[in-house]
Amino acid sequence: MLQMFYPDLYLDSAYEIHYEELRARGVRGLLFDIDNTLVMHGAPADDKAVELFAKLKELGMETCLISNNKEPRVRPFAEAVGSRFIQDAHKPSVKGYQRAMQLMGTDEKSTVFIGDQLFTDIYGAKRAGLYCILTKPIDPREEIQIVLKRYLEKIVLCSYKKACKRKNS
Ligand SMILES: [Mg+2]
């Protein structure tokens, strides 16, 4: 039952993904959460983020930021990295993911999602039919309402890791 929250891949950071490999596998569009996935919560785009998006463009990949945050947060970030964006996405609603694919001209098979939260980011991406990569949150210090969610995430991740071990043994 917890499987509906399992990511396809769990990594430390969005900056350690092998994007060349994804491209070689036919991925043409990347969907990113912003806060705690690309930068600390509320932080502007830094050099690392700008460089990553420049590299993705060089690889010939489309990108779209998908955030539950409002336009004043999302637009400046998107402009700094040169990406399409969707604000107020209401993740885990699938609508934002579908709209993002429309904007990028990609489909479920050619799009990958990257984000740091299981119950919004990953749950929504899975229901939208996307391959999804969960990353560890950049800043572990979080607001109290997120702390409870993280506790529940731990329970799911523990069961996910056990399932991965069973598959590999
Ligand atoms: Mg996030």
Short mmCIF file of N, CA and C and ligand atoms in Angstrom, two decimals:
data_model
loop_
_atom_site.label_atom_id
_atom_site.label_comp_id
_atom_site.label_asym_id
_atom_site.label_seq_id
_atom_site.Cartn_x
_atom_site.Cartn_y
_atom_site.Cartn_z
N MET A 1 0.82 -1.20 0.00
CA MET A 1 0.00 0.00 0.00
C MET A 1 0.86 1.26 0.00
N LEU A 2 2.01 1.17 0.68
CA LEU A 2 2.90 2.32 0.70
C LEU A 2 3.60 2.54 -0.64
N GLN A 3 3.51 1.54 -1.52
CA GLN A 3 4.19 1.60 -2.82
C GLN A 3 3.84 2.85 -3.62
N MET A 4 2.63 3.36 -3.39
CA MET A 4 2.22 4.53 -4.19
C MET A 4 3.07 5.77 -3.88
N PHE A 5 3.85 5.67 -2.79
CA PHE A 5 4.73 6.79 -2.45
C PHE A 5 6.19 6.51 -2.80
N TYR A 6 6.49 5.33 -3.30
CA TYR A 6 7.89 4.98 -3.56
C TYR A 6 8.43 5.72 -4.79
N PRO A 7 9.58 6.36 -4.64
CA PRO A 7 10.21 6.96 -5.82
C PRO A 7 10.85 5.86 -6.68
N ASP A 8 11.21 6.17 -7.89
CA ASP A 8 11.92 5.20 -8.72
C ASP A 8 13.40 5.18 -8.37
N LEU A 9 13.86 6.30 -7.83
CA LEU A 9 15.28 6.43 -7.48
C LEU A 9 15.37 7.40 -6.31
N TYR A 10 16.30 7.14 -5.38
CA TYR A 10 16.46 8.01 -4.21
C TYR A 10 17.93 8.41 -4.13
N LEU A 11 18.20 9.71 -4.29
CA LEU A 11 19.59 10.19 -4.32
C LEU A 11 19.79 11.31 -3.30
N ASP A 12 21.06 11.61 -3.02
CA ASP A 12 21.37 12.67 -2.06
C ASP A 12 20.98 14.04 -2.59
N SER A 13 21.13 14.25 -3.90
CA SER A 13 20.98 15.60 -4.43
C SER A 13 20.63 15.61 -5.92
N ALA A 14 19.90 16.65 -6.32
CA ALA A 14 19.57 16.84 -7.73
C ALA A 14 20.83 17.11 -8.54
N TYR A 15 21.90 17.50 -7.84
CA TYR A 15 23.15 17.85 -8.53
C TYR A 15 24.03 16.63 -8.78
N GLU A 16 23.58 15.47 -8.34
CA GLU A 16 24.39 14.27 -8.63
C GLU A 16 23.67 13.30 -9.58
N ILE A 17 22.61 13.78 -10.20
CA ILE A 17 21.90 12.94 -11.17
C ILE A 17 22.70 12.88 -12.47
N HIS A 18 22.74 11.71 -13.10
CA HIS A 18 23.44 11.58 -14.39
C HIS A 18 22.49 11.97 -15.52
N TYR A 19 22.45 13.28 -15.76
CA TYR A 19 21.50 13.78 -16.76
C TYR A 19 21.86 13.30 -18.18
N GLU A 20 23.15 13.10 -18.44
CA GLU A 20 23.57 12.60 -19.76
C GLU A 20 22.95 11.23 -20.02
N GLU A 21 22.95 10.44 -18.95
CA GLU A 21 22.41 9.09 -19.06
C GLU A 21 20.90 9.13 -19.32
N LEU A 22 20.21 10.02 -18.61
CA LEU A 22 18.76 10.17 -18.83
C LEU A 22 18.50 10.57 -20.28
N ARG A 23 19.32 11.50 -20.76
CA ARG A 23 19.16 11.98 -22.14
C ARG A 23 19.35 10.82 -23.12
N ALA A 24 20.37 9.99 -22.85
CA ALA A 24 20.66 8.85 -23.72
C ALA A 24 19.52 7.84 -23.70
N ARG A 25 18.78 7.83 -22.58
CA ARG A 25 17.64 6.90 -22.47
C ARG A 25 16.37 7.48 -23.07
N GLY A 26 16.48 8.67 -23.68
CA GLY A 26 15.32 9.23 -24.38
C GLY A 26 14.54 10.26 -23.59
N VAL A 27 15.06 10.66 -22.41
CA VAL A 27 14.38 11.68 -21.62
C VAL A 27 14.64 13.05 -22.26
N ARG A 28 13.58 13.80 -22.49
CA ARG A 28 13.71 15.12 -23.13
C ARG A 28 13.23 16.25 -22.25
N GLY A 29 12.48 15.91 -21.18
CA GLY A 29 11.94 16.94 -20.31
C GLY A 29 12.19 16.64 -18.85
N LEU A 30 12.58 17.67 -18.08
CA LEU A 30 12.82 17.49 -16.65
C LEU A 30 11.94 18.46 -15.87
N LEU A 31 11.29 17.91 -14.86
CA LEU A 31 10.43 18.70 -14.01
C LEU A 31 11.08 18.79 -12.64
N PHE A 32 11.29 20.00 -12.15
CA PHE A 32 11.96 20.17 -10.86
C PHE A 32 11.09 20.88 -9.84
N ASP A 33 11.09 20.37 -8.62
CA ASP A 33 10.63 21.14 -7.48
C ASP A 33 11.75 22.15 -7.17
N ILE A 34 11.45 23.27 -6.52
CA ILE A 34 12.50 24.27 -6.25
C ILE A 34 13.02 24.17 -4.81
N ASP A 35 12.12 24.44 -3.85
CA ASP A 35 12.54 24.60 -2.46
C ASP A 35 13.02 23.29 -1.84
N ASN A 36 14.23 23.34 -1.36
CA ASN A 36 14.91 22.19 -0.74
C ASN A 36 15.29 21.09 -1.72
N THR A 37 15.02 21.34 -3.02
CA THR A 37 15.47 20.42 -4.07
C THR A 37 16.64 21.06 -4.82
N LEU A 38 16.47 22.31 -5.25
CA LEU A 38 17.53 23.01 -6.00
C LEU A 38 18.31 23.99 -5.12
N VAL A 39 17.61 24.61 -4.19
CA VAL A 39 18.24 25.54 -3.23
C VAL A 39 17.51 25.40 -1.89
N MET A 40 18.05 26.05 -0.85
CA MET A 40 17.37 26.06 0.43
C MET A 40 16.01 26.76 0.28
N HIS A 41 15.09 26.44 1.18
CA HIS A 41 13.74 26.99 1.11
C HIS A 41 13.78 28.52 1.02
N GLY A 42 13.18 29.07 -0.05
CA GLY A 42 13.08 30.52 -0.20
C GLY A 42 14.32 31.20 -0.75
N ALA A 43 15.41 30.47 -0.95
CA ALA A 43 16.66 31.08 -1.42
C ALA A 43 16.60 31.35 -2.92
N PRO A 44 17.31 32.42 -3.37
CA PRO A 44 17.36 32.69 -4.82
C PRO A 44 18.22 31.65 -5.52
N ALA A 45 18.15 31.63 -6.85
CA ALA A 45 18.98 30.70 -7.64
C ALA A 45 20.45 31.03 -7.42
N ASP A 46 21.25 30.04 -7.13
CA ASP A 46 22.69 30.26 -6.95
C ASP A 46 23.45 29.79 -8.20
N ASP A 47 24.78 29.95 -8.19
CA ASP A 47 25.59 29.59 -9.36
C ASP A 47 25.40 28.14 -9.75
N LYS A 48 25.32 27.30 -8.73
CA LYS A 48 25.18 25.86 -8.97
C LYS A 48 23.91 25.57 -9.78
N ALA A 49 22.83 26.22 -9.39
CA ALA A 49 21.55 26.01 -10.08
C ALA A 49 21.62 26.56 -11.51
N VAL A 50 22.19 27.76 -11.64
CA VAL A 50 22.29 28.38 -12.97
C VAL A 50 23.13 27.50 -13.90
N GLU A 51 24.25 26.99 -13.39
CA GLU A 51 25.11 26.12 -14.19
C GLU A 51 24.41 24.83 -14.58
N LEU A 52 23.67 24.26 -13.64
CA LEU A 52 22.95 23.01 -13.95
C LEU A 52 21.98 23.21 -15.11
N PHE A 53 21.21 24.30 -15.06
CA PHE A 53 20.21 24.51 -16.11
C PHE A 53 20.87 24.85 -17.45
N ALA A 54 22.03 25.51 -17.40
CA ALA A 54 22.76 25.79 -18.64
C ALA A 54 23.22 24.47 -19.26
N LYS A 55 23.68 23.56 -18.40
CA LYS A 55 24.15 22.26 -18.88
C LYS A 55 22.99 21.46 -19.48
N LEU A 56 21.84 21.52 -18.83
CA LEU A 56 20.68 20.77 -19.32
C LEU A 56 20.24 21.29 -20.69
N LYS A 57 20.34 22.60 -20.85
CA LYS A 57 20.00 23.20 -22.14
C LYS A 57 20.96 22.71 -23.22
N GLU A 58 22.24 22.65 -22.87
CA GLU A 58 23.25 22.14 -23.79
C GLU A 58 22.96 20.70 -24.20
N LEU A 59 22.44 19.94 -23.25
CA LEU A 59 22.10 18.54 -23.54
C LEU A 59 20.85 18.43 -24.40
N GLY A 60 20.20 19.57 -24.63
CA GLY A 60 19.00 19.56 -25.45
C GLY A 60 17.75 19.14 -24.68
N MET A 61 17.77 19.40 -23.37
CA MET A 61 16.61 19.03 -22.57
C MET A 61 15.74 20.24 -22.23
N GLU A 62 14.44 20.01 -22.22
CA GLU A 62 13.48 21.02 -21.78
C GLU A 62 13.38 20.93 -20.27
N THR A 63 13.14 22.08 -19.61
CA THR A 63 12.95 22.03 -18.17
C THR A 63 11.70 22.82 -17.79
N CYS A 64 11.11 22.43 -16.67
CA CYS A 64 10.00 23.20 -16.11
C CYS A 64 10.06 23.07 -14.59
N LEU A 65 9.96 24.20 -13.90
CA LEU A 65 9.90 24.19 -12.44
C LEU A 65 8.45 24.04 -12.05
N ILE A 66 8.17 23.22 -11.07
CA ILE A 66 6.79 23.04 -10.64
C ILE A 66 6.75 23.20 -9.12
N SER A 67 6.11 24.28 -8.68
CA SER A 67 6.15 24.64 -7.27
C SER A 67 4.76 24.94 -6.73
N ASN A 68 4.55 24.61 -5.47
CA ASN A 68 3.30 24.97 -4.81
C ASN A 68 3.37 26.40 -4.28
N ASN A 69 4.53 27.01 -4.44
CA ASN A 69 4.73 28.38 -3.99
C ASN A 69 4.10 29.38 -4.98
N LYS A 70 4.04 30.64 -4.57
CA LYS A 70 3.39 31.67 -5.39
C LYS A 70 4.36 32.29 -6.41
N GLU A 71 3.77 33.03 -7.33
CA GLU A 71 4.55 33.61 -8.43
C GLU A 71 5.75 34.47 -7.99
N PRO A 72 5.61 35.33 -6.94
CA PRO A 72 6.77 36.14 -6.54
C PRO A 72 7.98 35.29 -6.12
N ARG A 73 7.74 34.09 -5.69
CA ARG A 73 8.83 33.17 -5.34
C ARG A 73 9.35 32.46 -6.60
N VAL A 74 8.43 32.01 -7.45
CA VAL A 74 8.78 31.09 -8.53
C VAL A 74 9.34 31.82 -9.77
N ARG A 75 8.71 32.92 -10.16
CA ARG A 75 9.12 33.59 -11.40
C ARG A 75 10.59 34.06 -11.40
N PRO A 76 11.02 34.80 -10.34
CA PRO A 76 12.43 35.26 -10.37
C PRO A 76 13.42 34.09 -10.43
N PHE A 77 13.10 33.01 -9.74
CA PHE A 77 13.97 31.84 -9.77
C PHE A 77 14.04 31.27 -11.18
N ALA A 78 12.87 31.14 -11.79
CA ALA A 78 12.79 30.58 -13.15
C ALA A 78 13.54 31.47 -14.15
N GLU A 79 13.41 32.77 -13.98
CA GLU A 79 14.09 33.69 -14.90
C GLU A 79 15.61 33.62 -14.72
N ALA A 80 16.04 33.43 -13.48
CA ALA A 80 17.49 33.35 -13.22
C ALA A 80 18.11 32.11 -13.86
N VAL A 81 17.38 31.01 -13.87
CA VAL A 81 17.94 29.78 -14.45
C VAL A 81 17.49 29.57 -15.89
N GLY A 82 16.57 30.42 -16.37
CA GLY A 82 16.09 30.30 -17.75
C GLY A 82 15.23 29.08 -17.99
N SER A 83 14.21 28.93 -17.14
CA SER A 83 13.34 27.75 -17.28
C SER A 83 11.87 28.15 -17.33
N ARG A 84 11.08 27.32 -17.94
CA ARG A 84 9.63 27.46 -17.82
C ARG A 84 9.26 27.18 -16.38
N PHE A 85 8.06 27.58 -15.99
CA PHE A 85 7.66 27.31 -14.61
C PHE A 85 6.15 27.23 -14.46
N ILE A 86 5.73 26.56 -13.40
CA ILE A 86 4.34 26.55 -12.98
C ILE A 86 4.31 26.86 -11.50
N GLN A 87 3.65 27.96 -11.14
CA GLN A 87 3.49 28.31 -9.73
C GLN A 87 2.15 27.79 -9.26
N ASP A 88 1.91 27.78 -7.94
CA ASP A 88 0.61 27.33 -7.42
C ASP A 88 0.20 25.99 -8.01
N ALA A 89 1.10 25.05 -8.06
CA ALA A 89 0.84 23.79 -8.79
C ALA A 89 -0.13 22.87 -8.04
N HIS A 90 -0.32 23.12 -6.76
CA HIS A 90 -1.19 22.24 -5.95
C HIS A 90 -0.75 20.79 -6.00
N LYS A 91 0.57 20.53 -6.01
CA LYS A 91 1.02 19.15 -5.91
C LYS A 91 0.45 18.57 -4.62
N PRO A 92 -0.07 17.38 -4.52
CA PRO A 92 0.08 16.29 -5.49
C PRO A 92 -0.97 16.23 -6.59
N SER A 93 -1.73 17.28 -6.85
CA SER A 93 -2.65 17.25 -7.98
C SER A 93 -1.87 16.98 -9.26
N VAL A 94 -2.42 16.15 -10.14
CA VAL A 94 -1.67 15.78 -11.36
C VAL A 94 -1.73 16.89 -12.42
N LYS A 95 -2.63 17.84 -12.24
CA LYS A 95 -2.84 18.86 -13.28
C LYS A 95 -1.59 19.64 -13.63
N GLY A 96 -0.83 20.06 -12.60
CA GLY A 96 0.38 20.84 -12.83
C GLY A 96 1.42 20.05 -13.62
N TYR A 97 1.54 18.78 -13.32
CA TYR A 97 2.51 17.92 -14.02
C TYR A 97 2.12 17.81 -15.50
N GLN A 98 0.82 17.65 -15.73
CA GLN A 98 0.33 17.52 -17.11
C GLN A 98 0.53 18.81 -17.89
N ARG A 99 0.25 19.93 -17.23
CA ARG A 99 0.42 21.24 -17.85
C ARG A 99 1.91 21.45 -18.19
N ALA A 100 2.78 21.04 -17.27
CA ALA A 100 4.22 21.19 -17.48
C ALA A 100 4.67 20.40 -18.72
N MET A 101 4.15 19.19 -18.88
CA MET A 101 4.50 18.38 -20.05
C MET A 101 4.00 19.05 -21.33
N GLN A 102 2.82 19.63 -21.24
CA GLN A 102 2.29 20.39 -22.39
C GLN A 102 3.24 21.51 -22.77
N LEU A 103 3.68 22.27 -21.75
CA LEU A 103 4.58 23.40 -22.00
C LEU A 103 5.88 22.94 -22.63
N MET A 104 6.38 21.78 -22.18
CA MET A 104 7.67 21.28 -22.67
C MET A 104 7.53 20.50 -23.97
N GLY A 105 6.30 20.13 -24.32
CA GLY A 105 6.09 19.30 -25.50
C GLY A 105 6.61 17.88 -25.30
N THR A 106 6.50 17.37 -24.07
CA THR A 106 6.95 16.00 -23.78
C THR A 106 5.76 15.18 -23.27
N ASP A 107 6.00 13.89 -23.07
CA ASP A 107 4.94 13.04 -22.52
C ASP A 107 5.47 12.23 -21.33
N GLU A 108 4.64 11.33 -20.81
CA GLU A 108 5.00 10.57 -19.61
C GLU A 108 6.29 9.78 -19.80
N LYS A 109 6.49 9.29 -21.00
CA LYS A 109 7.66 8.44 -21.26
C LYS A 109 8.96 9.24 -21.36
N SER A 110 8.84 10.50 -21.76
CA SER A 110 10.06 11.28 -22.01
C SER A 110 10.31 12.34 -20.93
N THR A 111 9.59 12.23 -19.82
CA THR A 111 9.71 13.24 -18.76
C THR A 111 10.10 12.59 -17.43
N VAL A 112 11.00 13.25 -16.70
CA VAL A 112 11.40 12.77 -15.38
C VAL A 112 11.14 13.88 -14.36
N PHE A 113 10.65 13.50 -13.18
CA PHE A 113 10.40 14.46 -12.11
C PHE A 113 11.46 14.33 -11.01
N ILE A 114 11.88 15.47 -10.45
CA ILE A 114 12.86 15.49 -9.37
C ILE A 114 12.36 16.39 -8.23
N GLY A 115 12.25 15.84 -7.02
CA GLY A 115 11.77 16.64 -5.89
C GLY A 115 12.11 16.01 -4.55
N ASP A 116 11.88 16.75 -3.46
CA ASP A 116 12.35 16.30 -2.14
C ASP A 116 11.24 15.81 -1.21
N GLN A 117 9.97 15.90 -1.62
CA GLN A 117 8.91 15.48 -0.70
C GLN A 117 8.07 14.34 -1.25
N LEU A 118 7.87 13.34 -0.41
CA LEU A 118 7.14 12.15 -0.85
C LEU A 118 5.66 12.40 -1.09
N PHE A 119 5.00 13.08 -0.15
CA PHE A 119 3.54 13.12 -0.19
C PHE A 119 2.98 14.19 -1.14
N THR A 120 3.82 15.10 -1.57
CA THR A 120 3.37 16.06 -2.57
C THR A 120 4.05 15.75 -3.89
N ASP A 121 5.39 15.97 -3.94
CA ASP A 121 6.18 15.80 -5.16
C ASP A 121 6.05 14.42 -5.79
N ILE A 122 6.41 13.41 -5.03
CA ILE A 122 6.53 12.06 -5.58
C ILE A 122 5.16 11.43 -5.81
N TYR A 123 4.28 11.58 -4.84
CA TYR A 123 2.94 11.02 -4.98
C TYR A 123 2.24 11.57 -6.23
N GLY A 124 2.37 12.88 -6.45
CA GLY A 124 1.75 13.50 -7.63
C GLY A 124 2.40 13.03 -8.92
N ALA A 125 3.73 12.99 -8.92
CA ALA A 125 4.47 12.59 -10.13
C ALA A 125 4.13 11.16 -10.52
N LYS A 126 4.01 10.30 -9.52
CA LYS A 126 3.69 8.91 -9.82
C LYS A 126 2.30 8.78 -10.43
N ARG A 127 1.37 9.51 -9.85
CA ARG A 127 0.00 9.45 -10.38
C ARG A 127 -0.07 10.04 -11.78
N ALA A 128 0.85 10.97 -12.08
CA ALA A 128 0.89 11.54 -13.44
C ALA A 128 1.61 10.59 -14.40
N GLY A 129 2.13 9.49 -13.86
CA GLY A 129 2.75 8.47 -14.71
C GLY A 129 4.21 8.71 -15.02
N LEU A 130 4.87 9.54 -14.20
CA LEU A 130 6.26 9.91 -14.47
C LEU A 130 7.26 9.07 -13.69
N TYR A 131 8.43 8.89 -14.29
CA TYR A 131 9.58 8.35 -13.56
C TYR A 131 9.97 9.42 -12.57
N CYS A 132 10.17 9.06 -11.29
CA CYS A 132 10.48 10.13 -10.34
C CYS A 132 11.67 9.84 -9.45
N ILE A 133 12.43 10.90 -9.22
CA ILE A 133 13.64 10.83 -8.42
C ILE A 133 13.42 11.67 -7.16
N LEU A 134 13.56 11.02 -6.00
CA LEU A 134 13.48 11.71 -4.72
C LEU A 134 14.89 12.11 -4.30
N THR A 135 15.04 13.37 -3.84
CA THR A 135 16.35 13.80 -3.34
C THR A 135 16.22 14.16 -1.88
N LYS A 136 17.34 14.12 -1.17
CA LYS A 136 17.31 14.54 0.24
C LYS A 136 17.12 16.05 0.28
N PRO A 137 16.33 16.57 1.25
CA PRO A 137 16.14 18.02 1.34
C PRO A 137 17.48 18.72 1.61
N ILE A 138 17.72 19.85 0.94
CA ILE A 138 19.00 20.56 1.09
C ILE A 138 19.20 21.04 2.52
N ASP A 139 18.15 21.61 3.10
CA ASP A 139 18.24 22.11 4.48
C ASP A 139 17.40 21.25 5.40
N PRO A 140 18.04 20.56 6.34
CA PRO A 140 17.28 19.67 7.23
C PRO A 140 16.45 20.41 8.28
N ARG A 141 16.75 21.71 8.50
CA ARG A 141 15.95 22.45 9.49
C ARG A 141 14.67 22.94 8.82
N GLU A 142 13.55 22.51 9.32
CA GLU A 142 12.31 22.87 8.64
C GLU A 142 11.22 23.32 9.60
N GLU A 143 10.19 23.91 9.03
CA GLU A 143 9.07 24.38 9.84
C GLU A 143 8.33 23.20 10.46
N ILE A 144 7.60 23.50 11.53
CA ILE A 144 7.01 22.45 12.34
C ILE A 144 6.02 21.57 11.57
N GLN A 145 5.24 22.19 10.66
CA GLN A 145 4.26 21.37 9.93
C GLN A 145 4.95 20.39 8.98
N ILE A 146 6.16 20.76 8.57
CA ILE A 146 6.90 19.85 7.68
C ILE A 146 7.55 18.73 8.49
N VAL A 147 7.86 19.02 9.75
CA VAL A 147 8.52 18.02 10.59
C VAL A 147 7.67 16.77 10.73
N LEU A 148 6.37 16.96 10.91
CA LEU A 148 5.46 15.81 11.03
C LEU A 148 5.43 15.01 9.73
N LYS A 149 5.38 15.76 8.61
CA LYS A 149 5.35 15.10 7.31
C LYS A 149 6.63 14.29 7.10
N ARG A 150 7.75 14.84 7.54
CA ARG A 150 9.04 14.14 7.40
C ARG A 150 9.05 12.85 8.22
N TYR A 151 8.40 12.89 9.38
CA TYR A 151 8.34 11.70 10.23
C TYR A 151 7.58 10.59 9.49
N LEU A 152 6.47 10.97 8.87
CA LEU A 152 5.68 9.99 8.11
C LEU A 152 6.49 9.52 6.89
N GLU A 153 7.25 10.42 6.30
CA GLU A 153 8.10 10.05 5.16
C GLU A 153 9.12 8.99 5.57
N LYS A 154 9.65 9.14 6.77
CA LYS A 154 10.66 8.20 7.27
C LYS A 154 10.09 6.79 7.30
N ILE A 155 8.84 6.67 7.72
CA ILE A 155 8.19 5.36 7.79
C ILE A 155 8.11 4.74 6.40
N VAL A 156 7.70 5.56 5.42
CA VAL A 156 7.58 5.05 4.05
C VAL A 156 8.95 4.69 3.49
N LEU A 157 9.94 5.56 3.73
CA LEU A 157 11.28 5.33 3.18
C LEU A 157 11.93 4.09 3.76
N CYS A 158 11.66 3.83 5.02
CA CYS A 158 12.21 2.65 5.67
C CYS A 158 11.66 1.40 4.96
N SER A 159 10.37 1.40 4.70
CA SER A 159 9.75 0.28 4.01
C SER A 159 10.22 0.19 2.56
N TYR A 160 10.44 1.34 1.93
CA TYR A 160 10.96 1.39 0.55
C TYR A 160 12.36 0.79 0.48
N LYS A 161 13.22 1.16 1.43
CA LYS A 161 14.60 0.64 1.43
C LYS A 161 14.61 -0.86 1.63
N LYS A 162 13.73 -1.36 2.49
CA LYS A 162 13.63 -2.81 2.69
C LYS A 162 13.21 -3.49 1.40
N ALA A 163 12.25 -2.89 0.71
CA ALA A 163 11.76 -3.46 -0.56
C ALA A 163 12.89 -3.49 -1.59
N CYS A 164 13.72 -2.42 -1.62
CA CYS A 164 14.86 -2.36 -2.56
C CYS A 164 15.84 -3.47 -2.24
N LYS A 165 16.12 -3.67 -0.95
CA LYS A 165 17.07 -4.71 -0.54
C LYS A 165 16.57 -6.08 -0.97
N ARG A 166 15.29 -6.32 -0.77
CA ARG A 166 14.72 -7.63 -1.15
C ARG A 166 14.89 -7.85 -2.64
N LYS A 167 14.68 -6.77 -3.43
CA LYS A 167 14.76 -6.89 -4.88
C LYS A 167 16.20 -7.21 -5.30
N ASN A 168 17.16 -6.64 -4.56
CA ASN A 168 18.57 -6.78 -4.97
C ASN A 168 19.24 -8.05 -4.42
N SER A 169 18.56 -8.74 -3.49
CA SER A 169 19.22 -9.92 -2.89
C SER A 169 18.74 -11.19 -3.58
MG MG B 1 10.54 20.97 -1.92
#
